[in-house]
CSV table of C-alpha atoms in Angstrom, one decimal:
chain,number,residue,atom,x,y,z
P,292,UNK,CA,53.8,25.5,-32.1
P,293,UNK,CA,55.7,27.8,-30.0
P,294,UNK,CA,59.1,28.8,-30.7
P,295,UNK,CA,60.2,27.5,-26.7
P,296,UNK,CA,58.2,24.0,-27.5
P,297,UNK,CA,59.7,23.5,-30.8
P,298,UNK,CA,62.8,23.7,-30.0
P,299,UNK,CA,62.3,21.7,-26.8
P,300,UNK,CA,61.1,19.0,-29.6
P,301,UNK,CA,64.5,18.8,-30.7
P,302,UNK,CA,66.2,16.7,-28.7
P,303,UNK,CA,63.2,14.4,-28.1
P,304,UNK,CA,64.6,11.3,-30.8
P,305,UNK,CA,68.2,11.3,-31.1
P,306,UNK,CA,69.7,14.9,-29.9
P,307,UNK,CA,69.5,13.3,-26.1
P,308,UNK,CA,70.9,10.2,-26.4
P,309,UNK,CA,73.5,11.2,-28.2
P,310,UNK,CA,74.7,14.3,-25.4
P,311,UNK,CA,74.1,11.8,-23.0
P,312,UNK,CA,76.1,8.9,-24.6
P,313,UNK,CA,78.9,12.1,-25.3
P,314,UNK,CA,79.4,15.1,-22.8
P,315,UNK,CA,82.3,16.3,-25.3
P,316,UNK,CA,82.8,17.0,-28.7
P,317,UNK,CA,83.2,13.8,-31.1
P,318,UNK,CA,86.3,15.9,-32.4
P,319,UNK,CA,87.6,16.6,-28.4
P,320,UNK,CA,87.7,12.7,-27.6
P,321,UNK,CA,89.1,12.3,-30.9
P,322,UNK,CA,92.4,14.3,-31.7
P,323,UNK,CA,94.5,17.8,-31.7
P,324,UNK,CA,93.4,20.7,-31.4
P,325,UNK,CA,91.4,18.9,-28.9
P,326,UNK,CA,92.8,17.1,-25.7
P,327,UNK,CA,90.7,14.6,-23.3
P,328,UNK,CA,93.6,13.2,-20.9
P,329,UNK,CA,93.3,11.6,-17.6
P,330,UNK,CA,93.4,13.2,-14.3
P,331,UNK,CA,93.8,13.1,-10.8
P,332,UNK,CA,92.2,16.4,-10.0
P,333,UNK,CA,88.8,16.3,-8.0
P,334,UNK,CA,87.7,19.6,-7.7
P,335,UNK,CA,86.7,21.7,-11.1
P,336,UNK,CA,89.6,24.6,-12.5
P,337,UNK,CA,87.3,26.7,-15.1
P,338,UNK,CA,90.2,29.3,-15.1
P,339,UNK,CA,88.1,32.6,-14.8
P,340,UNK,CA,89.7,35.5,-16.3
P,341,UNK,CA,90.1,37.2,-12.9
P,342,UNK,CA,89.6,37.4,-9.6
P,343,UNK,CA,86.5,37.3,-7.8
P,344,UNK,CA,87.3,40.9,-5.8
P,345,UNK,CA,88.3,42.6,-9.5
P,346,UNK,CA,85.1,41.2,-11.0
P,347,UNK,CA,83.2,43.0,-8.3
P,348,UNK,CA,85.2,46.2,-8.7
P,349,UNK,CA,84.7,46.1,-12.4
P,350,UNK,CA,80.7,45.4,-12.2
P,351,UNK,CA,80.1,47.7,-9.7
P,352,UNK,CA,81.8,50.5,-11.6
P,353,UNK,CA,79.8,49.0,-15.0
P,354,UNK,CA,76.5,49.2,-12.8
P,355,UNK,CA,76.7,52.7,-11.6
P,356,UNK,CA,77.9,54.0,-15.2
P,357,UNK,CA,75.0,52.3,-16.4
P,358,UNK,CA,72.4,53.8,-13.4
P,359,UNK,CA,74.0,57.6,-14.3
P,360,UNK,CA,73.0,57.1,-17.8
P,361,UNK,CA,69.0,56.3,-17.0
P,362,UNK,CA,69.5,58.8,-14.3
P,363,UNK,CA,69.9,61.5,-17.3
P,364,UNK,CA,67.0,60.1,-19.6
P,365,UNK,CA,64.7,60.2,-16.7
P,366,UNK,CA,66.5,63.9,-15.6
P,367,UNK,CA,65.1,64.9,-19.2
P,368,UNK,CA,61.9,63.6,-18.9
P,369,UNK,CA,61.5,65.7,-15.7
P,370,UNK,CA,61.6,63.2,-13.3
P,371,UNK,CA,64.9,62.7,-10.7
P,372,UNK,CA,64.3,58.8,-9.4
P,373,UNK,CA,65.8,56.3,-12.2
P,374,UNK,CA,64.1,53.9,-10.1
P,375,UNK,CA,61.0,55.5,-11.0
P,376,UNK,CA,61.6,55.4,-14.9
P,377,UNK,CA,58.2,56.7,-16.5
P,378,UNK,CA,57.0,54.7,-19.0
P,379,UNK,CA,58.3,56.5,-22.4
P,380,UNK,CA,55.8,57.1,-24.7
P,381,UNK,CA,58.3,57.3,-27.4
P,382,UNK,CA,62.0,57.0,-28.8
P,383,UNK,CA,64.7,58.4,-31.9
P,384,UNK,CA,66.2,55.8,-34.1
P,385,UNK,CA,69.4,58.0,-35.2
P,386,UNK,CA,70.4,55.4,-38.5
P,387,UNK,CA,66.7,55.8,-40.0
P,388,UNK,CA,65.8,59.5,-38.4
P,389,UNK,CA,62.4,58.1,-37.2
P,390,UNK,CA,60.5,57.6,-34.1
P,391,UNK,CA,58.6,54.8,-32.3
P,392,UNK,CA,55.8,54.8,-29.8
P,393,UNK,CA,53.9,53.2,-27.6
P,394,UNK,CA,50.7,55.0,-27.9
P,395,UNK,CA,49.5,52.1,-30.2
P,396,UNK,CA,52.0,49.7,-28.7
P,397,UNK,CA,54.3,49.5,-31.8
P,398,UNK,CA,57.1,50.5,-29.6
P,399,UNK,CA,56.5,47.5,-27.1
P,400,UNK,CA,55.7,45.0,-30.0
P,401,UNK,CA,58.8,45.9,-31.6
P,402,UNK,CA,60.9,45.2,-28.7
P,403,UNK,CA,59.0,42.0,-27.5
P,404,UNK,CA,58.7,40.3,-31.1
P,405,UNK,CA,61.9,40.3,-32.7
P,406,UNK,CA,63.2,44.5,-32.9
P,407,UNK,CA,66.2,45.3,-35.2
P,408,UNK,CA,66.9,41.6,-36.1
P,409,UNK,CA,63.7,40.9,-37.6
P,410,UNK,CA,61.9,44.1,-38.5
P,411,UNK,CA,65.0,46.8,-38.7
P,412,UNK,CA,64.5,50.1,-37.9
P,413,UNK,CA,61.3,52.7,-38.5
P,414,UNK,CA,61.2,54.5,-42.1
P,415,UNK,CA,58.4,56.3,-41.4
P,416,UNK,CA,56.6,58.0,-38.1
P,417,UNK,CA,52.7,56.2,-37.3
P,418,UNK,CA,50.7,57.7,-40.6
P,419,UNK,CA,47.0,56.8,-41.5
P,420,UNK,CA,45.9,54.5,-45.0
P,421,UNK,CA,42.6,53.3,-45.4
P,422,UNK,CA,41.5,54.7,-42.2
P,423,UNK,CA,43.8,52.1,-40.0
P,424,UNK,CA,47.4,53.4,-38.3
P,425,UNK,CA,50.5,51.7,-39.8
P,426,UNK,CA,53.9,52.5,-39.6
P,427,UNK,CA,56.7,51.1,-41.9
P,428,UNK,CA,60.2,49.7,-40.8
P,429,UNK,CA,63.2,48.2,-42.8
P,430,UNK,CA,61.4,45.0,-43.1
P,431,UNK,CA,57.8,44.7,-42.1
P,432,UNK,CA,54.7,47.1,-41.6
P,433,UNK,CA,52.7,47.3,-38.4
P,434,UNK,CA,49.0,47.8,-37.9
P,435,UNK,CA,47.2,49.3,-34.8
P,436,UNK,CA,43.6,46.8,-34.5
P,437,UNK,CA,41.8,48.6,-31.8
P,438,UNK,CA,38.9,45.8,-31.8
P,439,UNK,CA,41.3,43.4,-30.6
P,440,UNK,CA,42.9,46.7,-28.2
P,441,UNK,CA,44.7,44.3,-24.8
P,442,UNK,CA,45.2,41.0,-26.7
P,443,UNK,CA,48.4,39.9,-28.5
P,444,UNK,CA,46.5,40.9,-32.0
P,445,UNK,CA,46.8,44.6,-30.8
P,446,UNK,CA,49.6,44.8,-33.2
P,447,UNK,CA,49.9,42.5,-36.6
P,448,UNK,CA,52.3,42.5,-39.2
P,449,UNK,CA,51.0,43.5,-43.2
P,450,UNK,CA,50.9,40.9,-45.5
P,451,UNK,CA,54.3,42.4,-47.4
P,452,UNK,CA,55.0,39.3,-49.5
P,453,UNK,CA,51.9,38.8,-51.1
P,454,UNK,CA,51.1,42.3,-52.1
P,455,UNK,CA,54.8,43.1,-53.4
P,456,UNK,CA,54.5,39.4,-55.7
P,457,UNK,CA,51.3,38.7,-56.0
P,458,UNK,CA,52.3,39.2,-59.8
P,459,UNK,CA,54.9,36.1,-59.7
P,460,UNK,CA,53.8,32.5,-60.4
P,461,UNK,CA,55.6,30.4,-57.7
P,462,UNK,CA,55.3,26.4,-58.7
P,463,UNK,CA,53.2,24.6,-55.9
P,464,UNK,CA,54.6,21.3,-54.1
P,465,UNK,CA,53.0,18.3,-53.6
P,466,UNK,CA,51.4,17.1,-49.8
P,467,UNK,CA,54.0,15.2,-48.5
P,468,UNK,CA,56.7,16.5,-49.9
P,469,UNK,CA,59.4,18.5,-47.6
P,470,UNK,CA,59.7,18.7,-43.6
P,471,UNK,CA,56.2,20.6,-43.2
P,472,UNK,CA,53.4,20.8,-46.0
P,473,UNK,CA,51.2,23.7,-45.7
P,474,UNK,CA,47.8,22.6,-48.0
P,475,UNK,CA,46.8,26.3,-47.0
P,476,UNK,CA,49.4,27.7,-50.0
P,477,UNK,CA,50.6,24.4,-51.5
P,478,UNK,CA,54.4,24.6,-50.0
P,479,UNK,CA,56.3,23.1,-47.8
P,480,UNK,CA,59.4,24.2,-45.1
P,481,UNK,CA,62.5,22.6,-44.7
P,482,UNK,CA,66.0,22.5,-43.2
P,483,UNK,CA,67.0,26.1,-42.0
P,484,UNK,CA,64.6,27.7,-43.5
P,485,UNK,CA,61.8,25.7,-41.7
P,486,UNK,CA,64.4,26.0,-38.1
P,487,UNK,CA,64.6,29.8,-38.3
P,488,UNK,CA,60.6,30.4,-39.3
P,489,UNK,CA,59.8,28.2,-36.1
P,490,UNK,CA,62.5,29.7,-34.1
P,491,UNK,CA,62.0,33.2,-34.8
P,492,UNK,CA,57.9,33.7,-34.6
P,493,UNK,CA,56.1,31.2,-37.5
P,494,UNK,CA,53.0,32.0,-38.5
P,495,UNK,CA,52.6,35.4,-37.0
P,496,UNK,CA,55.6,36.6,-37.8
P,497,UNK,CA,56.2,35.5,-41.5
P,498,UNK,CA,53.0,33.8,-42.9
P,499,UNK,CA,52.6,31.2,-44.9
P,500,UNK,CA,55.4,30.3,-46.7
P,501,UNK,CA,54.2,31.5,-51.1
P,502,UNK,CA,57.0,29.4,-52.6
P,503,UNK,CA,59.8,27.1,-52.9
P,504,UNK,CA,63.2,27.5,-51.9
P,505,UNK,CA,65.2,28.1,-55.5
P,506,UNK,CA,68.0,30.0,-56.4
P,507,UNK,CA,68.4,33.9,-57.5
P,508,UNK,CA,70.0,37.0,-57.2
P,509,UNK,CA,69.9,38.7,-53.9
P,510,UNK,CA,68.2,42.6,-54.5
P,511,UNK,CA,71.0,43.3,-52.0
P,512,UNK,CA,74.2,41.7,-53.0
P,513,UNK,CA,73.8,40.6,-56.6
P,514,UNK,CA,74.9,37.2,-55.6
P,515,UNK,CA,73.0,33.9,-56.7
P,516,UNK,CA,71.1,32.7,-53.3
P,517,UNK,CA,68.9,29.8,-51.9
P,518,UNK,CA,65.6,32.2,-51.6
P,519,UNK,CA,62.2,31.8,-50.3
P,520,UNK,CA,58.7,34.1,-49.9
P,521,UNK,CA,56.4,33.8,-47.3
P,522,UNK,CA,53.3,35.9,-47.2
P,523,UNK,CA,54.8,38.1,-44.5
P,524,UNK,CA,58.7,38.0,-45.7
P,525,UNK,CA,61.6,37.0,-48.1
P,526,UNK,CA,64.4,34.6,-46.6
P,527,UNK,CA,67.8,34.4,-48.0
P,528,UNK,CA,70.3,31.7,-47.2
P,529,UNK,CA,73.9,33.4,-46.2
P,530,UNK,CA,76.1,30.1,-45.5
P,531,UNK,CA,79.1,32.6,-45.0
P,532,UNK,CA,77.8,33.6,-41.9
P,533,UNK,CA,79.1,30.1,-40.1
P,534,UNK,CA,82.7,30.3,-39.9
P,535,UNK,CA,84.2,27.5,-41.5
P,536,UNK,CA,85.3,25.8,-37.9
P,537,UNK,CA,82.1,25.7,-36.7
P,538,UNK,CA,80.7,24.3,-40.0
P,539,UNK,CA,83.2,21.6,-39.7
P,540,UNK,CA,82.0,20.5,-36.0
P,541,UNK,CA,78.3,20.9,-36.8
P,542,UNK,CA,78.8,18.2,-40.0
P,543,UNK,CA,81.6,15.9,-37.7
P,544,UNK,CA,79.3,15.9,-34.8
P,545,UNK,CA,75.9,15.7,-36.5
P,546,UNK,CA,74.5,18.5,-34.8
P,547,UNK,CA,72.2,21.4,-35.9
P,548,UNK,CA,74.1,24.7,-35.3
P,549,UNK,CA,72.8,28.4,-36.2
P,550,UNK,CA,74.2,31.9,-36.7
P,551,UNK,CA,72.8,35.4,-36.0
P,552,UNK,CA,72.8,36.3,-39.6
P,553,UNK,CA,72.6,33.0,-42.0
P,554,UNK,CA,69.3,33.4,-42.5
P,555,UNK,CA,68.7,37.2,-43.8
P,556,UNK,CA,65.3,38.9,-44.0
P,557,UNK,CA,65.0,41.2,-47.3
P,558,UNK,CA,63.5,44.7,-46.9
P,559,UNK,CA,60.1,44.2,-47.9
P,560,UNK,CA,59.0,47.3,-45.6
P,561,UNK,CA,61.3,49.8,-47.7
P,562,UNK,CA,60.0,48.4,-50.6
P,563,UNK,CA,56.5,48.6,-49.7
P,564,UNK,CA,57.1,51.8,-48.7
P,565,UNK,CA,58.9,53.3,-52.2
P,566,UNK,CA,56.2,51.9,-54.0
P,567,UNK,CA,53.7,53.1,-52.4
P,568,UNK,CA,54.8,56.9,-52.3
P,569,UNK,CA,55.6,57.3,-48.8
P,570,UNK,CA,58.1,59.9,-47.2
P,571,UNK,CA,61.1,57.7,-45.6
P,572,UNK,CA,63.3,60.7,-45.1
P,573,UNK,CA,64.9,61.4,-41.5
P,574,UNK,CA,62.7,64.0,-39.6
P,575,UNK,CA,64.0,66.1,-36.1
P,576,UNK,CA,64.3,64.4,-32.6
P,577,UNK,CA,61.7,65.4,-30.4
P,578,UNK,CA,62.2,66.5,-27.3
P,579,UNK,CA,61.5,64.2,-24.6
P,580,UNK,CA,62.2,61.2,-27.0
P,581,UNK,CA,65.6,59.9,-25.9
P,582,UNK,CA,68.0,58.2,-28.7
P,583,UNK,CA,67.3,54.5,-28.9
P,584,UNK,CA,69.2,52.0,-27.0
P,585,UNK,CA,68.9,48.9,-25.1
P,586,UNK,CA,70.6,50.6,-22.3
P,587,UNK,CA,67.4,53.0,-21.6
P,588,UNK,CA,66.2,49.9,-19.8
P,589,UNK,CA,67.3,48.1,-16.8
P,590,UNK,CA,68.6,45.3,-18.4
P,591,UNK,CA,68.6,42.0,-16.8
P,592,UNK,CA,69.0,37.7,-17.4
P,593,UNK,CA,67.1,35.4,-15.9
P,594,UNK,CA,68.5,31.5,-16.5
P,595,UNK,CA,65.8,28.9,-15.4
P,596,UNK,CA,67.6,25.9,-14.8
P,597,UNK,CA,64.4,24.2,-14.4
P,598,UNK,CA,63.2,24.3,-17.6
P,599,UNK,CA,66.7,24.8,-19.0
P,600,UNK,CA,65.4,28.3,-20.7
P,601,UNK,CA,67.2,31.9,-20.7
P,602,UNK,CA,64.9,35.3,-20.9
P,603,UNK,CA,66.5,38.8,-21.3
P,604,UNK,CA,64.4,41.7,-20.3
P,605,UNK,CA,64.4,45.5,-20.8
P,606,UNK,CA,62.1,46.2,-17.8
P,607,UNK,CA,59.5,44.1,-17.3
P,608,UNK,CA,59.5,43.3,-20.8
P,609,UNK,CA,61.0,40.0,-21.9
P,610,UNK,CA,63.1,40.7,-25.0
P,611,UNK,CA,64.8,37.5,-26.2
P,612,UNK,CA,64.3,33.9,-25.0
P,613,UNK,CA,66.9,30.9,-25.6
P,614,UNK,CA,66.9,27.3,-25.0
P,615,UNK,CA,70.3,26.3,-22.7
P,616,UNK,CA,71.8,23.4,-21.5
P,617,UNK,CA,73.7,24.2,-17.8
P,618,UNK,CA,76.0,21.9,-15.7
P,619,UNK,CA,75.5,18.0,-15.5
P,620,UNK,CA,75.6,16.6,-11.9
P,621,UNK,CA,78.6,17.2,-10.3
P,622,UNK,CA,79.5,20.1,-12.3
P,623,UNK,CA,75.9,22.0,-11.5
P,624,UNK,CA,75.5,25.4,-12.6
P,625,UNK,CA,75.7,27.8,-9.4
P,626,UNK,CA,72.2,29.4,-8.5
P,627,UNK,CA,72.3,32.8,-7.0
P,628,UNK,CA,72.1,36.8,-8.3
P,629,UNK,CA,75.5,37.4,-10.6
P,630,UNK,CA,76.6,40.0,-12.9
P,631,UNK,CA,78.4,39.6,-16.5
P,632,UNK,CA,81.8,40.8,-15.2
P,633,UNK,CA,84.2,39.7,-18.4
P,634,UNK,CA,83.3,39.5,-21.7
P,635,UNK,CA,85.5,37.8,-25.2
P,636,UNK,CA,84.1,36.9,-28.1
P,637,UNK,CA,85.9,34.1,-28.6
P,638,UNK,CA,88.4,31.7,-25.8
P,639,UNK,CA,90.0,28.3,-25.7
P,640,UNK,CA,88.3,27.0,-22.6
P,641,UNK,CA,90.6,25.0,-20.4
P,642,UNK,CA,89.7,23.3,-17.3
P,643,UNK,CA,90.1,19.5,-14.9
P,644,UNK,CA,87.7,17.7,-12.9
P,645,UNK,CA,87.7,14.5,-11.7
P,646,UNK,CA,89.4,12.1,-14.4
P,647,UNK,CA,88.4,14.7,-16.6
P,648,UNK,CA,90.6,17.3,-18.7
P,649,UNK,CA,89.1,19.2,-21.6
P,650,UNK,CA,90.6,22.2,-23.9
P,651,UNK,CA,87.7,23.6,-26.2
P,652,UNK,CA,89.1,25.9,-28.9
P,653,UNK,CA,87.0,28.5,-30.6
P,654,UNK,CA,84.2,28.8,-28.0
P,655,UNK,CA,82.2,31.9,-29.5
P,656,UNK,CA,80.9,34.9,-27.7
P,657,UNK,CA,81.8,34.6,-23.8
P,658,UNK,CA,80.3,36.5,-21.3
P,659,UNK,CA,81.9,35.1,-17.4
P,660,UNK,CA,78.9,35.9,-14.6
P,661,UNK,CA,80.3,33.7,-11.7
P,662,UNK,CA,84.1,32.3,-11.7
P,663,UNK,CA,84.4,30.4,-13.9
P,664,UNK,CA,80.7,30.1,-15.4
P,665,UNK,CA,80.2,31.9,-18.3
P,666,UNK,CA,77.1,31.9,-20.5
P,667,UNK,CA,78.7,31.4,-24.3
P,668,UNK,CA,77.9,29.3,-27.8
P,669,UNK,CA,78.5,25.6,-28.3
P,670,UNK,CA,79.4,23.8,-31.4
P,671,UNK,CA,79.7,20.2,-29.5
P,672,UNK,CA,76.0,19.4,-29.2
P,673,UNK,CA,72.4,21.0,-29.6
P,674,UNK,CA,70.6,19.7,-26.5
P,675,UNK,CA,69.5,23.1,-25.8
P,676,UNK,CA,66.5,23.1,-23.9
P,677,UNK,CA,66.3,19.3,-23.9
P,678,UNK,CA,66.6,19.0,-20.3
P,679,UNK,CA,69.9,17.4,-20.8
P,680,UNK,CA,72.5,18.6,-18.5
P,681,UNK,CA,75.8,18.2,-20.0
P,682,UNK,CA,78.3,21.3,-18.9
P,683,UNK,CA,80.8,22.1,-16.8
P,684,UNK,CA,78.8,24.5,-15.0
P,685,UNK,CA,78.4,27.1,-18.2
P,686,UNK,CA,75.5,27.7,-19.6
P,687,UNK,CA,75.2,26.7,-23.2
P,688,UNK,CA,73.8,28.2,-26.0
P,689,UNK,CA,73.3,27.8,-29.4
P,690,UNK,CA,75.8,30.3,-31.3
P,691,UNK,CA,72.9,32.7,-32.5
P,692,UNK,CA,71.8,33.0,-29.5
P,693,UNK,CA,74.8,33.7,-27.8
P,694,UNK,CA,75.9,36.0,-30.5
P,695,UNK,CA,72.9,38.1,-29.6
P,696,UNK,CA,73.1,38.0,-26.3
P,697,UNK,CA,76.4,39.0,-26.3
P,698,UNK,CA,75.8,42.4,-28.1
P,699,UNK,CA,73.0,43.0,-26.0
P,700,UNK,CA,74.3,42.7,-22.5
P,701,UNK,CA,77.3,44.7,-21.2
P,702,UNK,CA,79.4,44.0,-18.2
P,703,UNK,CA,77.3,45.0,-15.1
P,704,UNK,CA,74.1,43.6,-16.8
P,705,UNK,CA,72.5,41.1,-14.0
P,706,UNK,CA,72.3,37.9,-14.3
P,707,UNK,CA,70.1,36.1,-11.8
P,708,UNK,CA,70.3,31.5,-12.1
P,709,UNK,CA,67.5,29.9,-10.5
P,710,UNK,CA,65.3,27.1,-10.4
């Protein structure tokens, strides 16, 4: 199933009768910090941080810092017209002292499937083994497969976690047991582990899972961790990644919240890598390979209210995808071509409509595009790309998402809301 379909799944039993039946938090109808009060007011007060002429002023200084800097990649690449950005063959990744190109399309698939949250940064440059290209990165190893040169099997990912354990003897489950049994290995997924493997690419992206969850030391922390292997990866469960609040609101309001980082991926790439003798030392930036940055790109957000989905692209290229849920009748999420023009990573929201008063502490990772809409995380429901409508006019997200988003995007980036 596709990571966009799954999660749509969600909120088919239960998620959307239960945003429908609520359009707050439990805790916000319920007591302090939270307040719900009647009100006369009729027309909505989001409170945006500033006005609408300084948010212009401030993303059209953002947008022309941003332009000057492509302007002096594409100055060194010999060309003058940003708008005319030729397609970079390669780029420098300054913490690992590697390159990575495009002339296999490792540079493109790295981007598009997952980049530095998933597969970390390049340890080696594109080398040759067994007559096939691969390169190796923090996490994963990529293969060039000319015969399937145009299709989305250009690029696959080495089967890391079955040749680095194939020595280990993992227990098998029994069919039925756990969310999703997969006869093909003998285990099953479940809970977050099962959420983040179907959020985050499946099958291609991790294989199979090879074990159990169980407990044991992390190779990276020492501490004792919920741990599982998958032909293509190792998970580790980081609980302390959710901040205690949000923990608290995710078991109060029986919703099914995630952060960027609970779920860790261990560095089975550097590990392949030592093991198998290869150089992982820093080499020289070449010339005509600019540092790598999001920013190289024209960055830009398109929000589909629609299909209540969010895509961030670098180009043409999409990037990230999220599920949202944007503004219920009444309150309905402005369409039109915005900008992020204020950015906090965390705010009370306070704000009055109708017979309606709400203050939201501890909304995470803020980014204002339009008055007083703002993309950010919610902690108050997970109808995310249910199709149920249930904001003020933000658009929500689920933390993670947010949280990445957030780093991503700068003030200036465009965001363009549409149907």
């Amino acid at each position: 199933m596709h990571r966009r379909d799954f999660l749509r799944s969600l909120g088919a039993a239960g998620i959307g009768t239960l945003a429908v039946a609520a359009s707050y938090p439990r805790a916000i109808q319920a007591q302090p910090p939270f307040s719900r009060i009647a009100s006369a007011h009729g027309i909505a007060d989001f409170r945006p941080p500033m006005t609408a002429s300084q948010a212009r002023t401030i993303v059209a200084a953002a947008q022309q810092v941003d332009y000057a800097r492509r302007a002096a990649i594409v100055r060194s690449l010999g060309a003058q017209n940003p708008d005319l950005l030729p397609h970079l063959q390669s780029v420098y990744y300054t913490p690992t002292g590697q390159h990575l190109s495009d002339r296999t399309g490792f540079l493109s698939f790295w981007r598009h499937n997952g980049g530095k949250l998933l597969f970390g940064y390049p340890i080696t440059g594109e080398i040759v083994e067994r007559g096939q290209i691969v390169q190796y990165f923090e996490r994963a190893r990529f293969e060039y497969h000319p015969e399937y040169l145009g299709t989305d099997r250009q690029v696959m990912l080495s089967l890391l976690g079955t040749d680095l354990f194939r020595d280990r003897q993992f227990p098998r489950s029994a069919p039925g047991s756990g969310e999703r049994y997969f006869a093909e290995t003998g285990h099953t997924l479940s809970g977050r582990f099962r959420r983040f493997w179907e959020k985050r690419g499946g099958l291609a992206t991790f294989g199979f899972p090879i074990s159990e969850p169980f407990e044991e030391n992390s190779p990276t922390d020492g501490q004792l961790r919920i741990t599982q292997y998958f032909e293509r990866a190792r998970f580790e469960h980081h609980p302390e990644d959710m901040p205690s609040f949000y923990r608290q609101m995710e078991a109060y309001n029986g919703v099914t919240l995630a952060t960027l980082h609970e779920i860790a991926l261990s560095d089975l790439g550097r590990q392949a890598a030592i093991q198998r003798g290869k150089r992982i030392t820093s080499i020289s930036q070449l010339a005509g390979a600019p540092e790598w940055t999001p920013t190289i790109w024209e960055r830009h957000v398109i929000v589909n209210l629609s299909n209540q989905w969010l895509t961030a692209f670098e180009g043409n290229l999409p990037v990230y995808d999220a599920p949202i849920a944007t503004g219920k009748d009444g309150f309905n999420t402005p369409t039109g071509s915005y900008a992020i023009y204020s950015k906090l990573p965390i705010q009370t929201m306070v704000g009055s409509a109708a017979s309606e008063v709400w203050n939201v502490p501890d909304i995470p990772w803020v980014q204002y595009v339009v008055g007083g809409c703002a993309l950010h995380g919610t902690y108050w429901h997970d109808a995310w790309g249910t199709g149920v409508r249930m904001s003020h006019g933000c658009i929500n997200l689920n933390i993670d998402d947010a949280q990445w988003l957030y780093e991503w995007a700068d003030i200036g980036t465009p965001v363009n809301i549409r149907y």
